[in-house]
Coordinates of C-alpha atoms in Angstrom, one line a residue:
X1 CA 0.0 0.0 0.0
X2 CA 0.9 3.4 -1.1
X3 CA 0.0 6.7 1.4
X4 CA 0.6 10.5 0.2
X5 CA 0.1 13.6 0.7
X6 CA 0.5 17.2 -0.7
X7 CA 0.6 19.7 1.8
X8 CA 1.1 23.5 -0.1
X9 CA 2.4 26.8 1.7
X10 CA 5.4 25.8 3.7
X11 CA 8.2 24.7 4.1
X12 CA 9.3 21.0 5.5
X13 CA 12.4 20.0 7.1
X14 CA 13.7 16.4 7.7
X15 CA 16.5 15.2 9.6
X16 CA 17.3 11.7 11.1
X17 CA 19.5 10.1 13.3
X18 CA 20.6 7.5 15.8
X19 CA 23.6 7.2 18.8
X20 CA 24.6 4.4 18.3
X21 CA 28.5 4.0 17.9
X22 CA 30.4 1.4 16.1
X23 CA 33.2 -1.0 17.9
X24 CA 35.1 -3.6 17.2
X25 CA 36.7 -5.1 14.1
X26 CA 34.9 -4.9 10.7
X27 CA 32.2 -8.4 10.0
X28 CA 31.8 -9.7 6.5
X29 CA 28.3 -11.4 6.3
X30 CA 29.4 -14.4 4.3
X31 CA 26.1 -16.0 3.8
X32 CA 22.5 -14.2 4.1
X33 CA 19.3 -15.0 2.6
X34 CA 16.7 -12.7 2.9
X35 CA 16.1 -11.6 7.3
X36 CA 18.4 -14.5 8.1
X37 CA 22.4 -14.3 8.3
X38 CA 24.2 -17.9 8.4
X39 CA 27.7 -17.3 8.6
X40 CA 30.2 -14.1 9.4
X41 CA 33.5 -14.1 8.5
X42 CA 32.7 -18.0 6.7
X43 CA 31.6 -19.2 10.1
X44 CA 28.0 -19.3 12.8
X45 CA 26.7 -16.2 13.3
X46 CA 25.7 -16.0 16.4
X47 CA 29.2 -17.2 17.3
X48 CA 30.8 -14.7 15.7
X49 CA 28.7 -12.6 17.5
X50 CA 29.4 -13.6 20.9
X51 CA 33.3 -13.4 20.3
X52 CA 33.1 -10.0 19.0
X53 CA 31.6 -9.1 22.0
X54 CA 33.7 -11.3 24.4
X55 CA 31.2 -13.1 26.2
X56 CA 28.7 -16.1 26.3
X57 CA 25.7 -15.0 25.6
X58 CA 22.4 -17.5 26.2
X59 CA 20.5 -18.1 23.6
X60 CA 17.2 -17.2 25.8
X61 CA 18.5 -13.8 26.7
X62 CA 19.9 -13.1 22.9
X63 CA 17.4 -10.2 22.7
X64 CA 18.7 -8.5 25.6
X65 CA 22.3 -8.2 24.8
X66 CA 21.2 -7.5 20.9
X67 CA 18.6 -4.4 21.9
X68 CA 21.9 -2.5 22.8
X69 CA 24.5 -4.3 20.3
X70 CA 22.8 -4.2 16.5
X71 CA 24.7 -4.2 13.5
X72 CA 26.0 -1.0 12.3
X73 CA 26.5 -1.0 8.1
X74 CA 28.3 2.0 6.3
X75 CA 26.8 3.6 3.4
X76 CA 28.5 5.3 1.1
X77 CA 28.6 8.7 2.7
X78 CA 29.7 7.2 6.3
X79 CA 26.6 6.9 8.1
X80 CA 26.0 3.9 9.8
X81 CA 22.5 2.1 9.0
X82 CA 21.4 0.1 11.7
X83 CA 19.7 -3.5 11.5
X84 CA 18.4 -5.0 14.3
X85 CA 18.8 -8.6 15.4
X86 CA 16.2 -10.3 16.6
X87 CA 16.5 -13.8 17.2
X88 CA 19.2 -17.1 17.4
X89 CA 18.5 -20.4 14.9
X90 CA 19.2 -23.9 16.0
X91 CA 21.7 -23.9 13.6
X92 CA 23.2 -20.6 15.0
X93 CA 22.1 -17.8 12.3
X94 CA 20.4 -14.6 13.5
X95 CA 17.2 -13.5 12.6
X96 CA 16.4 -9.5 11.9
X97 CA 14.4 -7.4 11.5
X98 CA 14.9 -6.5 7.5
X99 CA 17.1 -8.2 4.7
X100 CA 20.8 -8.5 5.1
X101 CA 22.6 -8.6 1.8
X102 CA 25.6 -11.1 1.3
X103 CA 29.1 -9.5 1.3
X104 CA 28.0 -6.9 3.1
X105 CA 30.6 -5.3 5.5
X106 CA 29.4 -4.5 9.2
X107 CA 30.6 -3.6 12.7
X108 CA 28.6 -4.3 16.3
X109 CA 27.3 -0.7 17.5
X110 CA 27.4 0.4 21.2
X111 CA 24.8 2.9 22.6
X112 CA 24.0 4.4 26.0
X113 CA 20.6 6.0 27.0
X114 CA 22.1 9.2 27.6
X115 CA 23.8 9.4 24.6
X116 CA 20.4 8.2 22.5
X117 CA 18.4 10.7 24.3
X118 CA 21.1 13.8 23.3
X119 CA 21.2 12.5 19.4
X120 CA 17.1 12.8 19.4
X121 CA 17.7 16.3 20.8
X122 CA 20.6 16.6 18.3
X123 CA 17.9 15.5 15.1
X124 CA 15.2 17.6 16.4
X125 CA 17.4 20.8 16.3
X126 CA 18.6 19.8 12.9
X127 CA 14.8 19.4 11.1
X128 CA 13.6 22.7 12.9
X129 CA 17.0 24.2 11.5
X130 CA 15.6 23.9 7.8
X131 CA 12.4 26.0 8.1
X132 CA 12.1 29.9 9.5
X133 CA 9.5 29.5 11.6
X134 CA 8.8 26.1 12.9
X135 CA 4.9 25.5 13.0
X136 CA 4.6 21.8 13.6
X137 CA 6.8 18.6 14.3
X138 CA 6.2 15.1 13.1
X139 CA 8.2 12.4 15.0
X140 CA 8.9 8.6 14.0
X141 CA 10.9 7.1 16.7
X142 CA 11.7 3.7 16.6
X143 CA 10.1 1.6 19.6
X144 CA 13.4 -0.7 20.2
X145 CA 14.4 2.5 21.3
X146 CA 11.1 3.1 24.0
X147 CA 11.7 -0.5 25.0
X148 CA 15.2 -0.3 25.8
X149 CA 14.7 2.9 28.0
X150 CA 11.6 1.8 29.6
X151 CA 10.6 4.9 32.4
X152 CA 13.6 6.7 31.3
X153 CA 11.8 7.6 27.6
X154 CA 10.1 10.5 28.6
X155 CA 13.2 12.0 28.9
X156 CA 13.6 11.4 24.8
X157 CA 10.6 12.9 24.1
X158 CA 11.2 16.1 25.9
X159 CA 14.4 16.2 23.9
X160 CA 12.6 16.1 20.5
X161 CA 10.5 18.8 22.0
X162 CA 13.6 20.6 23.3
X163 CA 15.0 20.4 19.7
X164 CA 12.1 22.4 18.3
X165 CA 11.8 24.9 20.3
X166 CA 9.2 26.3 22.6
X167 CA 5.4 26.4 21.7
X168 CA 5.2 24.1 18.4
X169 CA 3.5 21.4 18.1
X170 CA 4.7 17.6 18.6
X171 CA 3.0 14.8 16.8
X172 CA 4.7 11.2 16.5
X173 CA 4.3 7.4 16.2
X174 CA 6.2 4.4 17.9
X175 CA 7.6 3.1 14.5
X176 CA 8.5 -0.7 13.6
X177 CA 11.3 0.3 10.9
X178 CA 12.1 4.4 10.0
X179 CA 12.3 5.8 6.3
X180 CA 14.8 8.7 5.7
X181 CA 18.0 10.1 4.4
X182 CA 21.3 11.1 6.0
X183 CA 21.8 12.9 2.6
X184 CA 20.3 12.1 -0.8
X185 CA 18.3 8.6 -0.7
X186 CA 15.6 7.5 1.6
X187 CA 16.5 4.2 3.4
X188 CA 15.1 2.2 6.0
X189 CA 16.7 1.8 9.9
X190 CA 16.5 0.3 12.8
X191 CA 16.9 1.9 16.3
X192 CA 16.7 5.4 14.7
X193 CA 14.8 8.6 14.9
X194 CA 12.9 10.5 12.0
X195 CA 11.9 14.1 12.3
X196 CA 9.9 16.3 10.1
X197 CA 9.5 19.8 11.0
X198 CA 7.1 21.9 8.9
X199 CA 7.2 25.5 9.0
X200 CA 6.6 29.1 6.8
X201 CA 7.3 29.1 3.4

């Protein structure tokens, strides 16, 4: 399903970002298909995952230690996209949340609340920075990130509202996946905030 609309008279500014930080040694993900990565670096994924980090992770508590260690991969401008893993395979793959191409290069990211909370401040101030006069804010923030805060998140969305400024509206969604652009093309992340400020023309 397609949804549009054409909205005349001002202008719109859009900014994105996420926190997270990369670590580590570069991962090539020698076998993917579609959500599913078998091997990194020609050997179990999840494996090579618990190495990079250094410790043993259960396979029941995968989830926890993955909400604050996704994948981090480099587009062509620098930017880290993040995916999201979400679950272990018998045979040792991992799961996520979108496709993972073959051959693609990645590192593990690191992220602390704080620091999550001051980029979503950060992407507010960047949207609002297109437009003279900011009138109204649209916010798509991803809810990996409102689960991994839990009470704290509050805190994130007074930052967004910080961004903006005083007195303009804040709208948003909880999002499963975010569409924007660091630069030119829209792509979709993980673990990330959209923004879209509106203001005068």
């Amino acid at each position: 399903a397609l949804a549009a609309a054409a909205i005349g008279g001002c202008e719109v500014g859009t900014a994105i970002g996420h926190g997270w930080q990369p670590h580590g040694e570069p991962l090539v993900i020698t076998r993917a298909e579609g959500k599913r990565v078998f091997e990194i670096d020609g050997r179990p994924a999840f494996q090579v995952y618990c190495e990079t980090l250094g410790i043993e992770i259960p396979r029941a508590s995968f989830r926890r230690y993955s909400m604050v260690n996704p994948f981090g991969f480099v587009d062509i401008s620098g930017d880290y996209v993040i995916r999201d893993a979400r679950s272990v395979g018998d045979d040792d793959s991992l799961e996520f949340v979108t496709e993972v191409p073959d051959k693609a290069v990645a590192l593990l990211m690191k992220g602390d609340v704080a620091g999550l909370i001051e980029t979503a401040r950060e992407v507010a101030r960047r949207a609002a920075s297109h437009v003279r006069t900011p009138r109204l804010a649209l916010a798509f923030d991803c809810i990996s990130r409102f689960i991994l805060m839990g009470d704290t998140y509050p805190a994130e969305v007074q930052a967004l509202a910080d961004g903006i400024g005083p007195g303009v509206p804040l709208l948003g969604a909880l999002t499963f996946g975010e569409i924007g652009s660091f630069h030119d093309v829209p792509l979709f992340h993980n673990k990330t905030v959209a923004m879209a400020v509106l203001g005068d023309a």
